[in-house]
PDB file of C-alpha atoms and ligand atoms in Angstrom:
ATOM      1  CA  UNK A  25      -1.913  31.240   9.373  1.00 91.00           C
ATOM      2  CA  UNK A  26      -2.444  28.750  11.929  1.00 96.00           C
ATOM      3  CA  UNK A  27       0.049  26.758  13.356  1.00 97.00           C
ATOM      4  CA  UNK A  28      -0.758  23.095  15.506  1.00 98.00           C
ATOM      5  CA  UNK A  29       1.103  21.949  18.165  1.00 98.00           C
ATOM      6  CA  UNK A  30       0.253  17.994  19.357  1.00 97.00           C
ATOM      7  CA  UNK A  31       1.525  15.903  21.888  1.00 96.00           C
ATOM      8  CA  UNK A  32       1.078  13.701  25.324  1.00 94.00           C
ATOM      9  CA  UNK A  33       1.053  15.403  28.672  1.00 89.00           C
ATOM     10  CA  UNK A  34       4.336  16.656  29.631  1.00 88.00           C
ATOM     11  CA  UNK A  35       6.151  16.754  26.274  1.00 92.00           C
ATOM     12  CA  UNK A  36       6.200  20.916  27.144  1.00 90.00           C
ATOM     13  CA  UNK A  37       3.863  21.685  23.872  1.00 92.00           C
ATOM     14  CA  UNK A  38       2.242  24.059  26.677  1.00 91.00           C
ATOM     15  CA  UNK A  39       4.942  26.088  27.267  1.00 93.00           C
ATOM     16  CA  UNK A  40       6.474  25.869  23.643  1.00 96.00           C
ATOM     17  CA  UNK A  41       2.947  26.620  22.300  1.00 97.00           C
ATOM     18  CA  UNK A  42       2.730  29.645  24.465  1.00 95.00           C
ATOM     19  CA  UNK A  43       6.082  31.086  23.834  1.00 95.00           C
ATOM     20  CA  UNK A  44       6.163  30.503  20.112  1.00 97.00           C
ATOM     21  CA  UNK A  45       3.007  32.452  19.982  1.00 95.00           C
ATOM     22  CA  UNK A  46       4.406  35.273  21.849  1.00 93.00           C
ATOM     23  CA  UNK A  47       7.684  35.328  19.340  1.00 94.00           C
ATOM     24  CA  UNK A  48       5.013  35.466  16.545  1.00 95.00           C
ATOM     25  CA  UNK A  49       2.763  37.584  18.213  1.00 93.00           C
ATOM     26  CA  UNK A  50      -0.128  35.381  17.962  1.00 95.00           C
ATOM     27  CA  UNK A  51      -2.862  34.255  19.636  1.00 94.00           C
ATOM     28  CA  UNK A  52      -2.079  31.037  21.785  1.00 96.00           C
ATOM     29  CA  UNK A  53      -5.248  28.433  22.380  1.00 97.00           C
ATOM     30  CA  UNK A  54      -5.371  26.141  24.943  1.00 97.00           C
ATOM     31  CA  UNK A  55      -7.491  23.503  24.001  1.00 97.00           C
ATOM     32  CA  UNK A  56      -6.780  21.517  27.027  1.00 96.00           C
ATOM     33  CA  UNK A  57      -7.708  24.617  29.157  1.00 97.00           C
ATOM     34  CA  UNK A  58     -11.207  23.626  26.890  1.00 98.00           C
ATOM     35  CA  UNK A  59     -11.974  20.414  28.066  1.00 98.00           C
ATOM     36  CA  UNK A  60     -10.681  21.157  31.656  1.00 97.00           C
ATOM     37  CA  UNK A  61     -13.241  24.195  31.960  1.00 98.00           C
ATOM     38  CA  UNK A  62     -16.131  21.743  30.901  1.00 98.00           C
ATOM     39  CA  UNK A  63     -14.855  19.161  33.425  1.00 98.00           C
ATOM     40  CA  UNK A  64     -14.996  21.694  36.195  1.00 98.00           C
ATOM     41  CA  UNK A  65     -17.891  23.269  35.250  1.00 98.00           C
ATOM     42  CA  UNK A  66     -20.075  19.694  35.319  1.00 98.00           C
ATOM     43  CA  UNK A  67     -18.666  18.499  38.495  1.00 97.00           C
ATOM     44  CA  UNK A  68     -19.956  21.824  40.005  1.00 96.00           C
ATOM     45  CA  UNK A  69     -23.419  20.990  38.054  1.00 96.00           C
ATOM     46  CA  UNK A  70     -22.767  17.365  39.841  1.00 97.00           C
ATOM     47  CA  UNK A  71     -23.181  15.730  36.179  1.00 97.00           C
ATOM     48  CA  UNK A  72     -21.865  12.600  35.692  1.00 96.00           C
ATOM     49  CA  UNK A  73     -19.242  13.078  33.062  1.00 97.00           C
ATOM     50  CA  UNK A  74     -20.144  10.234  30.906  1.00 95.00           C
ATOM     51  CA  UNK A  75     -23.226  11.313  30.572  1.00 97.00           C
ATOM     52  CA  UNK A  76     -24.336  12.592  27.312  1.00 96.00           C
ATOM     53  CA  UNK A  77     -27.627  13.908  27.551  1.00 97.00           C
ATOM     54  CA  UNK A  78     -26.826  16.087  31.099  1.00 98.00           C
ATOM     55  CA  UNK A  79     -23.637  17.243  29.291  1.00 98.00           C
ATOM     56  CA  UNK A  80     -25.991  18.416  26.390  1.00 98.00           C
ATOM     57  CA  UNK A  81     -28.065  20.441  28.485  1.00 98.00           C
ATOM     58  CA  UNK A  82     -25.117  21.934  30.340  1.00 98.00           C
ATOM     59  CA  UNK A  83     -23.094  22.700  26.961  1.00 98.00           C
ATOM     60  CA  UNK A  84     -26.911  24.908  26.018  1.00 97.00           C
ATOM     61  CA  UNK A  85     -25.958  26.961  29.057  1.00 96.00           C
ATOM     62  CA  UNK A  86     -22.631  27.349  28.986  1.00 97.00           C
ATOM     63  CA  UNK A  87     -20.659  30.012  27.590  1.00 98.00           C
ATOM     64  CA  UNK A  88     -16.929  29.629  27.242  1.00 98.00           C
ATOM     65  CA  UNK A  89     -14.776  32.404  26.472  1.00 97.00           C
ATOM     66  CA  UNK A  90     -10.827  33.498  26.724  1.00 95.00           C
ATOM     67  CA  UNK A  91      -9.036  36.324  27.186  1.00 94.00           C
ATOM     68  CA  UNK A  92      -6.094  37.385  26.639  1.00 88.00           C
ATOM     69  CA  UNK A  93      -3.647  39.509  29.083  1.00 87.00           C
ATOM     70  CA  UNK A  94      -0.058  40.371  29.179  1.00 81.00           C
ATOM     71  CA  UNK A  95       0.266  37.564  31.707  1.00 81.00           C
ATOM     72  CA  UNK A  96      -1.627  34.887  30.108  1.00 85.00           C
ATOM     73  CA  UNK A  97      -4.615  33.752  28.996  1.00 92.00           C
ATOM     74  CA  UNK A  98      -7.593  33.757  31.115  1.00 96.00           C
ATOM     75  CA  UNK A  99     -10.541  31.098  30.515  1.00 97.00           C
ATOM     76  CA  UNK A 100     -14.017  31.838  32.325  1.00 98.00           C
ATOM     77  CA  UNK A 101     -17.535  29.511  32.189  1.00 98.00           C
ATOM     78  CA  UNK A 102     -20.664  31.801  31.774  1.00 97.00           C
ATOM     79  CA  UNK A 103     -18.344  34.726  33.296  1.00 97.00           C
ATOM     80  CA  UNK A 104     -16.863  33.548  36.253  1.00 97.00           C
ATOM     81  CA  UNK A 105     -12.485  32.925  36.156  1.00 97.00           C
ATOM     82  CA  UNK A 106     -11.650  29.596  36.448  1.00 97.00           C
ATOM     83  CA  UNK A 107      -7.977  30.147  35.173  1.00 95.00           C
ATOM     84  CA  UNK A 108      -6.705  28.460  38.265  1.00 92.00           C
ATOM     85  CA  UNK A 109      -9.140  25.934  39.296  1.00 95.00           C
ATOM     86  CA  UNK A 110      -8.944  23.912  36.270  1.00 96.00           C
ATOM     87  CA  UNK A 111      -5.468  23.034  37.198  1.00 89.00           C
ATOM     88  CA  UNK A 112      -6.322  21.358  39.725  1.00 88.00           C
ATOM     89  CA  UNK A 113      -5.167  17.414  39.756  1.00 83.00           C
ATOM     90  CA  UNK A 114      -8.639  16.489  40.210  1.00 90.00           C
ATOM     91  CA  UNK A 115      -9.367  17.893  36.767  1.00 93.00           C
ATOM     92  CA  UNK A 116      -6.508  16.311  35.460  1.00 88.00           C
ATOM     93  CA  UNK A 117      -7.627  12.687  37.316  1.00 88.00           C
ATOM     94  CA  UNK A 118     -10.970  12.918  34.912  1.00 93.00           C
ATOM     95  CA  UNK A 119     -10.979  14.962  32.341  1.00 95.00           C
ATOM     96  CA  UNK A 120     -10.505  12.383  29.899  1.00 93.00           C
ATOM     97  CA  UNK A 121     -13.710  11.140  30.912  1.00 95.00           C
ATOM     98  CA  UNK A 122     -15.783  13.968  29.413  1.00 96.00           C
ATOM     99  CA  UNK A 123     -12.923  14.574  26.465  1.00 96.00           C
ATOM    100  CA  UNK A 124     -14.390  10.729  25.419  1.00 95.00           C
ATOM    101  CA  UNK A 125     -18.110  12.209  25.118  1.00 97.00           C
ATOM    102  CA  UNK A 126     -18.551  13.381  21.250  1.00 97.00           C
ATOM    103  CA  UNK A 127     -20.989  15.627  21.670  1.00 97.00           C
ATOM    104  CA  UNK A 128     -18.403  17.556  24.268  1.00 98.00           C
ATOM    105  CA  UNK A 129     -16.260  17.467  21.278  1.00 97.00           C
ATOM    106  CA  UNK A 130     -17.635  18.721  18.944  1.00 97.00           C
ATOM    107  CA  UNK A 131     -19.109  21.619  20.803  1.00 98.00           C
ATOM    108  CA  UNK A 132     -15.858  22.485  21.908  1.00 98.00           C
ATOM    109  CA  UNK A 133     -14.191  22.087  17.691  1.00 98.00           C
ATOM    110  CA  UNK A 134     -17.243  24.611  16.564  1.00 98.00           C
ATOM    111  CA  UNK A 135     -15.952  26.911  19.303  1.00 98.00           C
ATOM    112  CA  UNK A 136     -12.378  26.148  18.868  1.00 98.00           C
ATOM    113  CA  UNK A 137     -12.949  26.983  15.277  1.00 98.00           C
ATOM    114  CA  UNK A 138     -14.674  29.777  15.882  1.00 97.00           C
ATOM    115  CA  UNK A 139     -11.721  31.617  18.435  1.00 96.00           C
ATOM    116  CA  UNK A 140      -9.306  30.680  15.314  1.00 96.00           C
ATOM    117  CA  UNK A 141     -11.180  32.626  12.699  1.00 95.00           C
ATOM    118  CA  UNK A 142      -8.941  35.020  10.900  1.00 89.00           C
ATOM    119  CA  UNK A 143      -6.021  33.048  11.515  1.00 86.00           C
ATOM    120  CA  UNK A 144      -2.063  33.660  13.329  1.00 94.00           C
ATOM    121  CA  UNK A 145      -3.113  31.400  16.226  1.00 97.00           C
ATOM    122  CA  UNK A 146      -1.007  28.577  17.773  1.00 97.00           C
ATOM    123  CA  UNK A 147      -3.176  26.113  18.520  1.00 98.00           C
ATOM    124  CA  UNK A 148      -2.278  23.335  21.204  1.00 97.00           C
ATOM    125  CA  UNK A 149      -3.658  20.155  21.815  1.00 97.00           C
ATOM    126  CA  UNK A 150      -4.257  16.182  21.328  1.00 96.00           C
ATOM    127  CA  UNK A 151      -6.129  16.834  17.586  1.00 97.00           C
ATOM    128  CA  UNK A 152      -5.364  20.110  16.556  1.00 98.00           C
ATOM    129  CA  UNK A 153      -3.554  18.667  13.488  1.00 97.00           C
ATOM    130  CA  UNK A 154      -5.292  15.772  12.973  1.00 96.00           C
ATOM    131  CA  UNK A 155      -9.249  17.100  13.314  1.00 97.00           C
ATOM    132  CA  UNK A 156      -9.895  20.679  14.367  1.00 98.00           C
ATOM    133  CA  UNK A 157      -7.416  22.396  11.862  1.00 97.00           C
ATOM    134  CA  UNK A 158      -6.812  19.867   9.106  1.00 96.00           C
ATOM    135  CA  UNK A 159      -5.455  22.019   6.510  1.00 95.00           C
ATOM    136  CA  UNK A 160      -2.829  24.237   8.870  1.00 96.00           C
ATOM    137  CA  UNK A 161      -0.010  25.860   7.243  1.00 94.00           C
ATOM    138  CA  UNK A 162       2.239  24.090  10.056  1.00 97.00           C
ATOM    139  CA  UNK A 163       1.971  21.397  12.117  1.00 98.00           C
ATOM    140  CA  UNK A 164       3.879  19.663  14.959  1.00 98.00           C
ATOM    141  CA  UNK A 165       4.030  16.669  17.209  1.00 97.00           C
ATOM    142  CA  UNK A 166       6.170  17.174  20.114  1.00 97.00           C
ATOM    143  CA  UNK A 167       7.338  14.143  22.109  1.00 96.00           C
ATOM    144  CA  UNK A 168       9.658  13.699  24.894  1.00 96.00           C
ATOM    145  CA  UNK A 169      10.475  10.345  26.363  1.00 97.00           C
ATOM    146  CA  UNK A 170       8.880   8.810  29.476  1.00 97.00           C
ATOM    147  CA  UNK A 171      11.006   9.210  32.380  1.00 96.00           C
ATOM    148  CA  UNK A 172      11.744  13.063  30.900  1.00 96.00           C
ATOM    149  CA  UNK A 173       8.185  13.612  30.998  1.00 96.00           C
ATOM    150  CA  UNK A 174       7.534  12.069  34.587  1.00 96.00           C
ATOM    151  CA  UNK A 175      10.803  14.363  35.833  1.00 94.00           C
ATOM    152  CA  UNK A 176       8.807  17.471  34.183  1.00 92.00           C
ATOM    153  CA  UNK A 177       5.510  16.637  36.319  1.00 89.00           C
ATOM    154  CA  UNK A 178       7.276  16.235  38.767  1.00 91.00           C
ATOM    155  CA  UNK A 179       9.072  19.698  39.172  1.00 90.00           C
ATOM    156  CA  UNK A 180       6.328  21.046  37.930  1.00 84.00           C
ATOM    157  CA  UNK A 181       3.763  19.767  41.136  1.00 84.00           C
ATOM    158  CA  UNK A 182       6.996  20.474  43.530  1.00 87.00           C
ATOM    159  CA  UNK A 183       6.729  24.115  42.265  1.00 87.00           C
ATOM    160  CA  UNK A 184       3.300  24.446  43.233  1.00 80.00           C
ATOM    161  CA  UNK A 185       4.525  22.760  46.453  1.00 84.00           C
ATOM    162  CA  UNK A 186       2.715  19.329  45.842  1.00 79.00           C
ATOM    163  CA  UNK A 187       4.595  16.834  46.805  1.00 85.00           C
ATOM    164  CA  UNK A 188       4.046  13.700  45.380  1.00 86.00           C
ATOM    165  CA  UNK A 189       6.152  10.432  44.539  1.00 92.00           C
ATOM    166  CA  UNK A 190       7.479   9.413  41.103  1.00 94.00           C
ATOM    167  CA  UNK A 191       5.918   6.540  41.091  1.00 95.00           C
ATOM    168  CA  UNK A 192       2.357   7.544  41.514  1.00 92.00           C
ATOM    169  CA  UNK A 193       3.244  10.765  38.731  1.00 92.00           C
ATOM    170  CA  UNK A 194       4.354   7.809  36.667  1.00 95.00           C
ATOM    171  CA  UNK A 195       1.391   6.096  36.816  1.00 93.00           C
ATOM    172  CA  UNK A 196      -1.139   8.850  36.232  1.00 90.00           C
ATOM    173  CA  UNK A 197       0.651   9.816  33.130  1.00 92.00           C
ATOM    174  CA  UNK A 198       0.578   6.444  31.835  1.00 94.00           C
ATOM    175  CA  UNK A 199      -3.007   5.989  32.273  1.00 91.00           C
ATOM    176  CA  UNK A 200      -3.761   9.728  30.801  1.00 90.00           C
ATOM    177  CA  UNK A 201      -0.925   8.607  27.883  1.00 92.00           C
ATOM    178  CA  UNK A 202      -3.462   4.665  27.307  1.00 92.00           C
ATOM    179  CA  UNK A 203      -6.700   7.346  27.254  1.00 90.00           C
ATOM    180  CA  UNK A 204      -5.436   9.826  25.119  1.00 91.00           C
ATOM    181  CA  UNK A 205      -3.703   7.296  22.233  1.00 92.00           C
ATOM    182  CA  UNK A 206      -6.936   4.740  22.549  1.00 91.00           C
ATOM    183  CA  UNK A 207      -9.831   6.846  22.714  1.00 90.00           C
ATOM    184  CA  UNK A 208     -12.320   6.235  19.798  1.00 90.00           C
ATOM    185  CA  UNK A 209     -12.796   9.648  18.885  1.00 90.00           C
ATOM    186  CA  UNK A 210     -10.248  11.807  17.806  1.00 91.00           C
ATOM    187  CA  UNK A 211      -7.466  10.588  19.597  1.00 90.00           C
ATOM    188  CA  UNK A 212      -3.462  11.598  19.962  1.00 93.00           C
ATOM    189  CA  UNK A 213      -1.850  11.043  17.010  1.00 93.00           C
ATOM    190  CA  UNK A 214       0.643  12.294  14.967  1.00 94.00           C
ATOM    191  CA  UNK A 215      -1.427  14.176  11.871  1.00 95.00           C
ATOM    192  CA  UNK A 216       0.384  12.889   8.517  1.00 93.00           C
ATOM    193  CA  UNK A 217       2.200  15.843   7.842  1.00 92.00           C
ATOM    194  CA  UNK A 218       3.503  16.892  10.865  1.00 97.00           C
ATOM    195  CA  UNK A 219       7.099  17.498  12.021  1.00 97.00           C
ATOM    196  CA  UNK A 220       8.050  15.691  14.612  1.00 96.00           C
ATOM    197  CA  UNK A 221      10.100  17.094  17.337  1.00 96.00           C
ATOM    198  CA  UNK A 222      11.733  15.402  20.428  1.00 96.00           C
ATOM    199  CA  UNK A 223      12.408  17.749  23.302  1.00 95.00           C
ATOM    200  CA  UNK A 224      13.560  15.439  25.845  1.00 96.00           C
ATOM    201  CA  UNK A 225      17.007  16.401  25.594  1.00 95.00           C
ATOM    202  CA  UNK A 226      16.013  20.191  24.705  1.00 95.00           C
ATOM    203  CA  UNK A 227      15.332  23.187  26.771  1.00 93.00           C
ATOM    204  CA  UNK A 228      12.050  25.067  25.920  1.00 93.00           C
ATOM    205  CA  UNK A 229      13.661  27.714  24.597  1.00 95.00           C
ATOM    206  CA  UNK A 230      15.679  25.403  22.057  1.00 96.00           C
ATOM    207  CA  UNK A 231      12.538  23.626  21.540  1.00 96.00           C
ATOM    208  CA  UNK A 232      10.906  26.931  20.521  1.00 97.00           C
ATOM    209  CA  UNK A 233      14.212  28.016  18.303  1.00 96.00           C
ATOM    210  CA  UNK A 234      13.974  24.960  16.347  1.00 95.00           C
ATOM    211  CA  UNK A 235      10.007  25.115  15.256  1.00 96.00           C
ATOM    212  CA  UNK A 236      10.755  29.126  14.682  1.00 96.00           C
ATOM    213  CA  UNK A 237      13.669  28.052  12.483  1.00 95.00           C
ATOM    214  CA  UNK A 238      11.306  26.042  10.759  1.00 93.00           C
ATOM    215  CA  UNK A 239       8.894  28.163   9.958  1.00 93.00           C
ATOM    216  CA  UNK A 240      10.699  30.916   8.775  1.00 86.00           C
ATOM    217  CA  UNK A 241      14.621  29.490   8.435  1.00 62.00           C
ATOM    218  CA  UNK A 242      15.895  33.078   7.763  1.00 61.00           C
TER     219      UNK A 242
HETATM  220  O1  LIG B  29      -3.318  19.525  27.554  1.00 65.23           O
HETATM  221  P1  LIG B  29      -3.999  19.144  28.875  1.00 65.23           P
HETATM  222  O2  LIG B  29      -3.230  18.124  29.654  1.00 65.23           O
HETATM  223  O3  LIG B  29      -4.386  20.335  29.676  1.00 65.23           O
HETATM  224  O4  LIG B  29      -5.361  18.437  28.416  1.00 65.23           O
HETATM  225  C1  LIG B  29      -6.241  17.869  29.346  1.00 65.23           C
HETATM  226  C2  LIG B  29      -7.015  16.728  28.729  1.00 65.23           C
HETATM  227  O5  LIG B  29      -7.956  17.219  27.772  1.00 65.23           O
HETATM  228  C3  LIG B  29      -6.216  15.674  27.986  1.00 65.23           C
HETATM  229  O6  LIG B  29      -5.739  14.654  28.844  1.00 65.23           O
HETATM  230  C4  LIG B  29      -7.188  15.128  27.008  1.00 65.23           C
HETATM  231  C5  LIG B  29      -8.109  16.285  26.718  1.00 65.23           C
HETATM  232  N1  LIG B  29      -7.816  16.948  25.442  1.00 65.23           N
HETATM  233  C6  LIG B  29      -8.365  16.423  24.311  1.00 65.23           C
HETATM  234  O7  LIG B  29      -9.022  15.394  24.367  1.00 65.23           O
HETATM  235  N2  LIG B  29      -8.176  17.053  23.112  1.00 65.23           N
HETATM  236  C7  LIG B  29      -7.445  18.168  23.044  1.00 65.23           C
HETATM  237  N3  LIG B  29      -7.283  18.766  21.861  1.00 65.23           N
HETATM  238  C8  LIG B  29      -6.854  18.712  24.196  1.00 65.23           C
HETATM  239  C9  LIG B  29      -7.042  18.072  25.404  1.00 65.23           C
END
């Protein structure tokens, strides 16, 4: 069984994906963590990120693998653990730049794909509903409203002791939110048979309750 959770940046689908996962005890897959390994990996290459036919011979040498641990999962590029480095705001500033190349994407749906195969993953993402897993036994959208979502990125950058104003965390999500919804390929939508679920006014743990409940209401 595989179960898609969609949604913009900051609606928590990270941390319900995970824990919903862990209540299941399935495998979780970040397919964020995806396109932000690739980003890091070409900017160490010093590839332009737009560019197709660099990416193409970087994607022939690049092996991308998870695993996971009792803390998390781990992501490395051709061996080396870039868990932590992919977190990094710089990723986040231009990622969307190499999630628009389709030849990134589909590399990364074959592998994506390929990490699902035999099923009871949670699968996280922009198009996990809509493209990569089509015909998944469940599937949901989260959504929170704006000024929830900019109060989430912003507790969670103070956490990791960045401290940055609203107003600039309100404008980088609304330019990530403009990519994501208007990109030509494959972007964030709801698939059509997908549950909706707004969080903003939900804990992640209630968040989590309600999609369990869902899936199995007894
Ligand atoms: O979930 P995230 O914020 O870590 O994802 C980073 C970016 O990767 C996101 O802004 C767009 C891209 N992405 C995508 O295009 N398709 C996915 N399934 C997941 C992420």
């Amino acid at each position: 069984m595989i179960i898609t959770i969609d949604g913009p940046a900051g609606s928590g689908k990270s941390t319900v994906a995970q824990l919903v996962a862990q209540r299941l005890g399935y495998r979780y897959l970040d397919s964020g963590a995806m396109y932000r390994a690739l980003t890091w990996q070409a900017l160490q290459a010093g590839i332009h990120l737009c560019d197709s036919r660099a990416l193409t011979r970087l994607l022939s040498r690049t092996r991308l693998t998870m695993r996971q641990t009792k803390v998390g999962t781990r992501w490395f590029v051709n061996g080396r653990d870039v868990t932590r480095v992919i977190r990094a705001e710089r990723i986040s500033q231009v990622v969307n730049d190499i999630a628009a190349v389709p030849v990134v994407r589909h590399w990364l749906h074959r592998l994506q794909r390929r990490i699902a195969q035999g099923g009871e993953v949670v699968a996280e993402g922009r198009d996990m509903g809509t493209v990569v897993f089509p015909r998944a036994r469940w599937k949901f959208f989260l959504v929170a409203s704006f000024p929830e979502r900019v109060r989430r990125r912003m507790a969670q950058l103070h956490a990791q002791g960045h401290h940055v104003s609203r107003v600039s965390i309100a404008r980088a999500l609304k330019r990530r939110d403009a990519r994501d919804r208007r990109r030509t390929l494959h972007p964030l939508r709801p698939a059509p048979q997908a549950i909706k679920v707004d969080s903003t006014q939900l804990a992640p743990e209630q968040t989590v309750a309600a999609i369990l409940h869902l899936i199995n209401p007894h």
